[in-house]
XYZ file of C-alpha atoms in Angstrom:
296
model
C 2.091 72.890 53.767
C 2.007 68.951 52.919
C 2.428 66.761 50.520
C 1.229 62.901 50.901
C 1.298 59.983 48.761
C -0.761 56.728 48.808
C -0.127 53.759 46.602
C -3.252 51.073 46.103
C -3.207 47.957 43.531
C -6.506 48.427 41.280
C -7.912 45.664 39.012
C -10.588 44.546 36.847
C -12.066 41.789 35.092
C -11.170 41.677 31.327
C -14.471 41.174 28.894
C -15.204 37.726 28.868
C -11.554 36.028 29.064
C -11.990 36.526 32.843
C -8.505 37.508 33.430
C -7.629 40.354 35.878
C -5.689 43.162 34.476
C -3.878 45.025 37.422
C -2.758 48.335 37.782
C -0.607 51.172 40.361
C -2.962 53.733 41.610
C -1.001 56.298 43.172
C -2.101 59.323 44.845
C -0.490 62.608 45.972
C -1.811 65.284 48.136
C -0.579 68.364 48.370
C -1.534 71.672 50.442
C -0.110 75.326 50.849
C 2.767 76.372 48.741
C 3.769 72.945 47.756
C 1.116 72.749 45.679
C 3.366 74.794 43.112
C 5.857 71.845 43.209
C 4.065 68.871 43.798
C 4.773 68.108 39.442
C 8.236 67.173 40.967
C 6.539 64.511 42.691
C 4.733 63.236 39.654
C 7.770 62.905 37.161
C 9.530 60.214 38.774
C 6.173 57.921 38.063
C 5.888 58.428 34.556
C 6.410 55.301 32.495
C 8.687 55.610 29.449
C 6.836 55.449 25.851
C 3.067 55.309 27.903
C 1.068 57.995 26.749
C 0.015 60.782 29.432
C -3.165 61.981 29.995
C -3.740 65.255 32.288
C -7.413 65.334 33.211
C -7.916 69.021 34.746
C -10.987 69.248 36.028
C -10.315 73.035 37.481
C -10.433 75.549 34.736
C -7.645 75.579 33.072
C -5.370 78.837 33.706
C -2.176 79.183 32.198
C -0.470 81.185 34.781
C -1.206 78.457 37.218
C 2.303 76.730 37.931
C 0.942 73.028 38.405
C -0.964 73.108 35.555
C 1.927 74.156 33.100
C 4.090 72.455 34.745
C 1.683 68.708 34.635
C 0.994 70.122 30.605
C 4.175 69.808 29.846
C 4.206 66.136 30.739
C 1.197 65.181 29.371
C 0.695 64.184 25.721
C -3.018 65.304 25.683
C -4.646 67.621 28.129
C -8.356 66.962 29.189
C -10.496 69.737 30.126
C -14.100 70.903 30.000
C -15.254 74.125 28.846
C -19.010 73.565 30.012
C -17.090 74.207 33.325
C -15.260 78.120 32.217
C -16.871 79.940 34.391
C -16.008 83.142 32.201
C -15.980 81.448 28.509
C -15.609 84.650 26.920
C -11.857 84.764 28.601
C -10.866 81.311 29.148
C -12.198 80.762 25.401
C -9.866 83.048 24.369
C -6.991 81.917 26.280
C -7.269 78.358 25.507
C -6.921 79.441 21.395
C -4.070 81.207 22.291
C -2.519 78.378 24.420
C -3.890 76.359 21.461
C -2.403 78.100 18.888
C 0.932 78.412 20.517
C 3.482 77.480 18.206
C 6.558 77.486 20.824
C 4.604 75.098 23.518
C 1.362 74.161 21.640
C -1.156 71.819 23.261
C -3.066 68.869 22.404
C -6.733 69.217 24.069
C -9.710 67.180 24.674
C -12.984 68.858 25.754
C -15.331 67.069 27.044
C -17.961 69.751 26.282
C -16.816 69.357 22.716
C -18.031 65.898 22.944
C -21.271 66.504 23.890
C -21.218 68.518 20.684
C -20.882 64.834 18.307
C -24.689 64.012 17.835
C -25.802 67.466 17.088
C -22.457 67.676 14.498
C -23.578 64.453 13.299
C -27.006 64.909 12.676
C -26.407 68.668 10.936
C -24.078 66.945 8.685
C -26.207 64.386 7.487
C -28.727 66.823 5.965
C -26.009 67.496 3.339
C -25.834 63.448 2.474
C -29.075 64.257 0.547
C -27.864 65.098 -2.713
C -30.992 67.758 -3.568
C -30.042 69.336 -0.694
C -26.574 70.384 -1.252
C -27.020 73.041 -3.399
C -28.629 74.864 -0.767
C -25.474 74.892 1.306
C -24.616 77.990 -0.776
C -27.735 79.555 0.084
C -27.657 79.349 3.739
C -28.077 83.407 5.175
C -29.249 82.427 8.602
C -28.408 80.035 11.688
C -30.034 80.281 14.680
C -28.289 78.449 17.927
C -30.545 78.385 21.229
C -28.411 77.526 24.812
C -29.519 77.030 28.124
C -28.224 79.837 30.304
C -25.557 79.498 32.495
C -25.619 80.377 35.941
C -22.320 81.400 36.642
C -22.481 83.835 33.956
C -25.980 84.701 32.708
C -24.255 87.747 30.548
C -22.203 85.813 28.507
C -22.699 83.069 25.788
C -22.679 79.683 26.832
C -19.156 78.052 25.303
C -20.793 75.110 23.602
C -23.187 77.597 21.286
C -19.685 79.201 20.442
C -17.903 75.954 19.738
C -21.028 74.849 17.635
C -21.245 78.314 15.788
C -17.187 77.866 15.365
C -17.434 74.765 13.914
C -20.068 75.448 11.484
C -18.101 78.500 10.167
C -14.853 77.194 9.707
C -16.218 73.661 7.926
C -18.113 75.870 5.768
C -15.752 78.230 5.051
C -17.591 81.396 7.010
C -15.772 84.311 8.101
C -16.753 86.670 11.150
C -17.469 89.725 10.739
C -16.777 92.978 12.677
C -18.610 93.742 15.704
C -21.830 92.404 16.452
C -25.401 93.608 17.804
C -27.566 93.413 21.197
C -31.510 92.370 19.860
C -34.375 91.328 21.674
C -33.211 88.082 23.683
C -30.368 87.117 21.465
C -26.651 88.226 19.880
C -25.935 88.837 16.453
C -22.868 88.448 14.201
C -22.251 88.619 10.239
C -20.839 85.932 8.780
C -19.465 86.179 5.207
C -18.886 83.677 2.685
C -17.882 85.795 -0.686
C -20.069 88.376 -1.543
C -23.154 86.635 0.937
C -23.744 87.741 4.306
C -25.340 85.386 6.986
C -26.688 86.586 10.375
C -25.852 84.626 13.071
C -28.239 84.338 16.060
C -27.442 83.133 19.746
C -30.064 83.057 22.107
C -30.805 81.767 25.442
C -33.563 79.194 25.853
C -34.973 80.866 28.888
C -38.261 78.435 28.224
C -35.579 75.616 29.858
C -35.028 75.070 33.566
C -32.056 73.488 33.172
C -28.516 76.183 33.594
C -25.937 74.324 32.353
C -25.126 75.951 28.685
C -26.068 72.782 26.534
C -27.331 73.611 23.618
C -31.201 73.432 22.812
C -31.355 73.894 19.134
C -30.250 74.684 16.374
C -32.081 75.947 12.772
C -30.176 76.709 9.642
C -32.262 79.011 6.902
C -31.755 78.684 2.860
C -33.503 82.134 1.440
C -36.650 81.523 3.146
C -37.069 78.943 1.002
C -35.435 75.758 2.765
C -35.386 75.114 7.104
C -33.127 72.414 8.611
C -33.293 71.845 12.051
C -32.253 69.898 15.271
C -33.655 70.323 18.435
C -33.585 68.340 21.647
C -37.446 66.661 22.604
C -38.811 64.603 25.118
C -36.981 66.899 28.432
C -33.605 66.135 26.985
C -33.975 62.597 26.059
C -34.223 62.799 21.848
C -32.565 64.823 19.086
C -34.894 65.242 16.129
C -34.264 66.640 13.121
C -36.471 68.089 10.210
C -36.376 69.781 6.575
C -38.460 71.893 4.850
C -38.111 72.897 1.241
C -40.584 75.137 0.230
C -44.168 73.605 0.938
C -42.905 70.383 1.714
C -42.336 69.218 5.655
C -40.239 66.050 6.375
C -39.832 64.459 9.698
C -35.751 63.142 9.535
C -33.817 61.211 12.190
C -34.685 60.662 15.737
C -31.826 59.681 18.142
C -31.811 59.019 21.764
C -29.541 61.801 23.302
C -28.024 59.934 26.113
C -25.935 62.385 28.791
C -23.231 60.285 29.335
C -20.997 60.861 32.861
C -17.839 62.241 32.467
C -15.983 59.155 33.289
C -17.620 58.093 30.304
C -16.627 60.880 28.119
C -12.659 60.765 29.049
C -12.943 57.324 28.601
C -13.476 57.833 24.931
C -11.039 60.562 24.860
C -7.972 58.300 25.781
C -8.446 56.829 22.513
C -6.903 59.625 20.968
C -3.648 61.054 20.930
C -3.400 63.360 17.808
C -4.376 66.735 17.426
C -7.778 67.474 16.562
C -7.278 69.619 13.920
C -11.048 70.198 13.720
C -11.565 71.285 17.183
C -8.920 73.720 16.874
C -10.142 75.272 13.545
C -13.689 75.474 15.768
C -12.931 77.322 18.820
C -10.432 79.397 16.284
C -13.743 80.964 15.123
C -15.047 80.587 18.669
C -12.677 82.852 19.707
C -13.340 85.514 16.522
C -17.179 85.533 17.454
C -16.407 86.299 21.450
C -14.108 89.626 20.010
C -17.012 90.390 17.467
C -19.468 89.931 20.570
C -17.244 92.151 22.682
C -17.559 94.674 20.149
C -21.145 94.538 19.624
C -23.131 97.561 19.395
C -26.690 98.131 21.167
């Protein structure tokens, strides 16, 4: 058992005034059984009315002491879910831990951040006015993944997120149980009286096993495609339409994988719920029980 501290000054350059802004660093280290209590140690070095951040960069389970002990503190917890090592069960945990109304959370995902530029560019088919009406038409989406290595089995938690958000923006509802096919997992998705079939498949064509999604295609009645797909080994998103005969090239962004320091970075701008996130890995959560129920 131990538990050490270490205190170091840490500053920076500001922009281009040239002045130093200075800041505590302080560390504590902690082994054995006081790792249970070492939030005790934390406490004292909170500063009134600062916000508190709680990067967890383990997965994040709830039973563990430290963790809802240092949650409690914190004002937004930051985790990634590219990391879940079993998303069908921490995905469902975190909604629950979400959804919480006694001790809700606020949460950041990382991986959910990595999801922007595909949101973004799936969105701004709809900004074309002829091609709104064919939101209503929609009765397939296909989402391809990498494969992950710690658990080839199971679908990859950024396909789910994706899938999640796309049904509750839209207005989708799961439906029960779901089906093995050739290479891929189905669900039913209902808006109204219309059914839409769902598709997750691995991209076993990539060499890369880290559950980022590959592409994603949305299908109007066979008679409209909209599509983005990463191009170049990872280093473009493009997108494209087709309506009937007619092919159109759309936007082509650079798809830059930003470090994780980079990602919380952005994160600590926020301190509100994201009400969107939650609604996403709401349905997240309803597609892993429909999964879980599939049939073969």
């Amino acid at each position: 058992p131990r538990l050490d501290a270490y205190v170091s000054m840490r500053c920076r350059l500001s922009g281009g005034s040239g002045k130093q802004i200075c800041g505590e660093q302080v560390t504590i280290e902690a082994g054995g059984p006081l790792v249970e209590t070492a939030a005790t140690a934390v406490a004292p070095l909170l500063v009134p009315d600062v916000p508190v951040f709680l990067w967890w960069k383990d997965i994040p389970h709830y039973e563990d002491k430290l963790f809802d002990q240092l949650a409690r503190m914190a004002d937004r917890i930051v985790i990634d879910s590219a990391a879940f090592d079993h998303p069908y069960d921490d995905l469902l945990r975190l909604t629950r831990d979400v959804g919480n109304h006694d001790r809700p959370i606020r949460v950041s995902d990382l991986n959910w951040g990595r999801l922007t530029s595909w949101r973004t560019l799936l969105a701004s088919f709809w900004d074309v006015a002829d091609y709104r009406p064919l939101l209503d038409q929609i009765d397939r989406v296909a989402v391809a993944y990498h494969p992950l290595s710690d658990a080839p089995g199971e679908v990859a938690a950024a396909a789910l997120l994706l899938a999640g958000w796309l049904a509750a923006r839209l207005g989708w509802e799961v439906g029960e149980g779901g089906r093995a096919t050739t290479g891929a997992i189905e669900c039913d998705l209902t808006s109204g009286d219309r059914v839409l079939v769902l598709s997750l498949r691995q991209d076993k064509t990539s060499k890369q096993h880290d559950g980022l999604i590959s592409s994603v295609a949305l299908s109007a009645k066979s008679e409209a495609d909209f599509s983005v797909a990463l191009r170049d080994e990872g280093s473009k998103l493009e997108t494209k339409a087709k309506i009937g005969t007619e092919h159109s090239l759309g936007r082509v962004l650079a798809y830059e994988r930003r470090s994780d320091a980079d990602r919380l970075s952005r994160e600590l701008a926020f301190l509100s719920r994201d009400a969107i996130y939650e609604q996403a890995i709401g349905r997240a959560a309803q597609l892993v029980e429909a999964i879980r129920g599939q049939k073969t």
